[in-house]
Amino acid sequence: MNKYFCFLFFIIFGLHADAQSEKNDSIIDGDKLSRQELYSLQSKGWMHMKYRGMKYLLNLSNKDYILHFSINCKDSSQKPGFLIEFSNNYRDGTYGGIDFASSELNTSRKIEFFIDGQEFQNPFEDFDETIFKSFKDALKEGKILTIKCFDLEFNTETGKDELELNRELKFMLANGKLLDEAIDCMK
């Protein structure tokens, strides 16, 4: 009987320790990292970063890019947004921290979001609360977020500007519960 209680104790303790490490592994203290370390981090999904008294939501599962999401803002007057930055792993490492795309950049770039193959267009553009809620719910349950980035290019054959796929970025969606926690959003 004592062996049973000992075994049960170790199982419960192990599960508790595992749950604690998962929570701690999903929080980064950015104040304790150098810029080089920050732009070299990787994860398997969503993470919270505490930096200078603020808390942000990011996804570090793509080794070449950092995805920042502002979707559950502490300040409810702010609308959702995103930012994709290059990481230090991109090409020769000199691009770390440079913005690639965002909901705020006014460029000729078109962005489309897919969750497990389901298209959501760009839910940050022409923001609609109902559409965005279904996007957010899918993010919580999904496995892979794919972001397709198209650039407007001049087609010499047709003589017209046309959208051409620039790149397709994939991010894993582990830790979906973090999407519900209020964060400090980008301005």
PDB file of C-alpha atoms in Angstrom, residues 20-124:
ATOM      1  CA  GLN A  20       4.483  24.723 -13.811  1.00  0.00           C
ATOM      2  CA  SER A  21       7.364  24.398 -16.278  1.00  0.00           C
ATOM      3  CA  GLU A  22       4.952  24.774 -19.238  1.00  0.00           C
ATOM      4  CA  LYS A  23       3.635  28.030 -17.763  1.00  0.00           C
ATOM      5  CA  ASN A  24       7.134  29.326 -17.015  1.00  0.00           C
ATOM      6  CA  ASP A  25       8.407  28.258 -20.444  1.00  0.00           C
ATOM      7  CA  SER A  26       5.748  30.437 -22.088  1.00  0.00           C
ATOM      8  CA  ILE A  27       6.978  33.653 -20.413  1.00  0.00           C
ATOM      9  CA  ILE A  28      10.156  35.466 -21.437  1.00  0.00           C
ATOM     10  CA  ASP A  29      11.724  38.178 -19.293  1.00  0.00           C
ATOM     11  CA  GLY A  30      12.991  40.441 -22.064  1.00  0.00           C
ATOM     12  CA  ASP A  31      14.703  42.770 -19.589  1.00  0.00           C
ATOM     13  CA  LYS A  32      17.218  40.001 -18.796  1.00  0.00           C
ATOM     14  CA  LEU A  33      18.139  39.331 -22.442  1.00  0.00           C
ATOM     15  CA  SER A  34      20.507  41.122 -24.775  1.00  0.00           C
ATOM     16  CA  ARG A  35      19.192  42.253 -28.152  1.00  0.00           C
ATOM     17  CA  GLN A  36      21.171  39.394 -29.738  1.00  0.00           C
ATOM     18  CA  GLU A  37      19.575  36.823 -27.393  1.00  0.00           C
ATOM     19  CA  LEU A  38      16.097  38.287 -27.871  1.00  0.00           C
ATOM     20  CA  TYR A  39      16.221  38.042 -31.679  1.00  0.00           C
ATOM     21  CA  SER A  40      17.628  34.492 -31.483  1.00  0.00           C
ATOM     22  CA  LEU A  41      14.878  32.957 -29.309  1.00  0.00           C
ATOM     23  CA  GLN A  42      12.698  30.114 -30.540  1.00  0.00           C
ATOM     24  CA  SER A  43       9.591  28.369 -29.183  1.00  0.00           C
ATOM     25  CA  LYS A  44       6.908  25.916 -30.208  1.00  0.00           C
ATOM     26  CA  GLY A  45       4.105  28.477 -30.252  1.00  0.00           C
ATOM     27  CA  TRP A  46       2.772  31.545 -28.454  1.00  0.00           C
ATOM     28  CA  MET A  47       4.805  33.195 -25.709  1.00  0.00           C
ATOM     29  CA  HIS A  48       4.406  36.197 -23.455  1.00  0.00           C
ATOM     30  CA  MET A  49       7.331  38.556 -23.150  1.00  0.00           C
ATOM     31  CA  LYS A  50       7.655  40.926 -20.232  1.00  0.00           C
ATOM     32  CA  TYR A  51       9.721  43.930 -21.228  1.00  0.00           C
ATOM     33  CA  ARG A  52      10.093  47.256 -19.414  1.00  0.00           C
ATOM     34  CA  GLY A  53       6.979  46.681 -17.319  1.00  0.00           C
ATOM     35  CA  MET A  54       4.812  45.686 -20.305  1.00  0.00           C
ATOM     36  CA  LYS A  55       3.567  42.271 -21.462  1.00  0.00           C
ATOM     37  CA  TYR A  56       3.464  41.293 -25.155  1.00  0.00           C
ATOM     38  CA  LEU A  57       2.279  38.241 -27.131  1.00  0.00           C
ATOM     39  CA  LEU A  58       4.648  36.752 -29.676  1.00  0.00           C
ATOM     40  CA  ASN A  59       5.258  33.592 -31.632  1.00  0.00           C
ATOM     41  CA  LEU A  60       8.845  32.405 -32.064  1.00  0.00           C
ATOM     42  CA  SER A  61       8.218  29.063 -33.767  1.00  0.00           C
ATOM     43  CA  ASN A  62       9.541  30.180 -37.183  1.00  0.00           C
ATOM     44  CA  LYS A  63      13.330  30.401 -36.902  1.00  0.00           C
ATOM     45  CA  ASP A  64      13.599  33.289 -39.388  1.00  0.00           C
ATOM     46  CA  TYR A  65      10.743  35.519 -38.170  1.00  0.00           C
ATOM     47  CA  ILE A  66       9.184  36.853 -34.976  1.00  0.00           C
ATOM     48  CA  LEU A  67       5.407  37.297 -35.014  1.00  0.00           C
ATOM     49  CA  HIS A  68       3.916  39.867 -32.618  1.00  0.00           C
ATOM     50  CA  PHE A  69       0.148  39.775 -32.132  1.00  0.00           C
ATOM     51  CA  SER A  70      -1.943  42.438 -30.417  1.00  0.00           C
ATOM     52  CA  ILE A  71      -5.306  40.741 -30.155  1.00  0.00           C
ATOM     53  CA  ASN A  72      -6.463  41.022 -26.548  1.00  0.00           C
ATOM     54  CA  CYS A  73      -5.417  44.537 -25.543  1.00  0.00           C
ATOM     55  CA  LYS A  74      -5.568  45.817 -21.966  1.00  0.00           C
ATOM     56  CA  ASP A  75      -6.650  49.115 -23.509  1.00  0.00           C
ATOM     57  CA  SER A  76      -9.941  48.143 -25.192  1.00  0.00           C
ATOM     58  CA  SER A  77      -9.830  51.246 -27.409  1.00  0.00           C
ATOM     59  CA  GLN A  78      -6.907  49.743 -29.350  1.00  0.00           C
ATOM     60  CA  LYS A  79      -7.757  47.603 -32.333  1.00  0.00           C
ATOM     61  CA  PRO A  80      -5.934  44.307 -33.003  1.00  0.00           C
ATOM     62  CA  GLY A  81      -2.735  44.284 -35.004  1.00  0.00           C
ATOM     63  CA  PHE A  82       0.299  42.240 -35.963  1.00  0.00           C
ATOM     64  CA  LEU A  83       3.974  42.759 -36.726  1.00  0.00           C
ATOM     65  CA  ILE A  84       6.381  40.353 -38.418  1.00  0.00           C
ATOM     66  CA  GLU A  85      10.081  41.014 -37.813  1.00  0.00           C
ATOM     67  CA  PHE A  86      13.157  39.239 -39.090  1.00  0.00           C
ATOM     68  CA  SER A  87      15.039  37.227 -36.458  1.00  0.00           C
ATOM     69  CA  ASN A  88      18.815  36.956 -36.155  1.00  0.00           C
ATOM     70  CA  ASN A  89      18.590  33.597 -37.932  1.00  0.00           C
ATOM     71  CA  TYR A  90      17.434  35.174 -41.205  1.00  0.00           C
ATOM     72  CA  ARG A  91      20.163  35.075 -43.885  1.00  0.00           C
ATOM     73  CA  ASP A  92      23.429  36.413 -42.456  1.00  0.00           C
ATOM     74  CA  GLY A  93      21.925  37.556 -39.141  1.00  0.00           C
ATOM     75  CA  THR A  94      22.039  41.293 -39.823  1.00  0.00           C
ATOM     76  CA  TYR A  95      18.269  41.591 -40.359  1.00  0.00           C
ATOM     77  CA  GLY A  96      17.303  40.858 -36.716  1.00  0.00           C
ATOM     78  CA  GLY A  97      14.606  43.280 -35.563  1.00  0.00           C
ATOM     79  CA  ILE A  98      13.844  44.761 -38.991  1.00  0.00           C
ATOM     80  CA  ASP A  99      10.112  44.884 -39.760  1.00  0.00           C
ATOM     81  CA  PHE A 100       8.956  42.734 -42.677  1.00  0.00           C
ATOM     82  CA  ALA A 101       5.183  43.276 -42.558  1.00  0.00           C
ATOM     83  CA  SER A 102       2.544  44.612 -40.201  1.00  0.00           C
ATOM     84  CA  SER A 103      -1.049  45.691 -39.936  1.00  0.00           C
ATOM     85  CA  GLU A 104       0.184  49.293 -39.825  1.00  0.00           C
ATOM     86  CA  LEU A 105       2.646  49.398 -42.729  1.00  0.00           C
ATOM     87  CA  ASN A 106       1.104  51.020 -45.788  1.00  0.00           C
ATOM     88  CA  THR A 107       2.731  49.111 -48.617  1.00  0.00           C
ATOM     89  CA  SER A 108       1.658  47.405 -51.786  1.00  0.00           C
ATOM     90  CA  ARG A 109       2.002  44.111 -49.906  1.00  0.00           C
ATOM     91  CA  LYS A 110      -1.118  41.960 -49.444  1.00  0.00           C
ATOM     92  CA  ILE A 111      -1.243  39.594 -46.457  1.00  0.00           C
ATOM     93  CA  GLU A 112      -3.480  36.513 -46.107  1.00  0.00           C
ATOM     94  CA  PHE A 113      -3.856  34.324 -43.014  1.00  0.00           C
ATOM     95  CA  PHE A 114      -4.617  30.582 -43.005  1.00  0.00           C
ATOM     96  CA  ILE A 115      -5.160  28.355 -39.973  1.00  0.00           C
ATOM     97  CA  ASP A 116      -4.736  24.659 -40.728  1.00  0.00           C
ATOM     98  CA  GLY A 117      -5.492  25.465 -44.374  1.00  0.00           C
ATOM     99  CA  GLN A 118      -8.662  27.500 -43.670  1.00  0.00           C
ATOM    100  CA  GLU A 119      -8.434  30.979 -45.211  1.00  0.00           C
ATOM    101  CA  PHE A 120      -9.236  34.064 -43.125  1.00  0.00           C
ATOM    102  CA  GLN A 121      -8.083  36.731 -45.642  1.00  0.00           C
ATOM    103  CA  ASN A 122      -6.579  39.504 -43.482  1.00  0.00           C
ATOM    104  CA  PRO A 123      -8.763  39.836 -40.359  1.00  0.00           C
ATOM    105  CA  PHE A 124      -6.755  42.885 -39.238  1.00  0.00           C
TER     106      PHE A 124
END
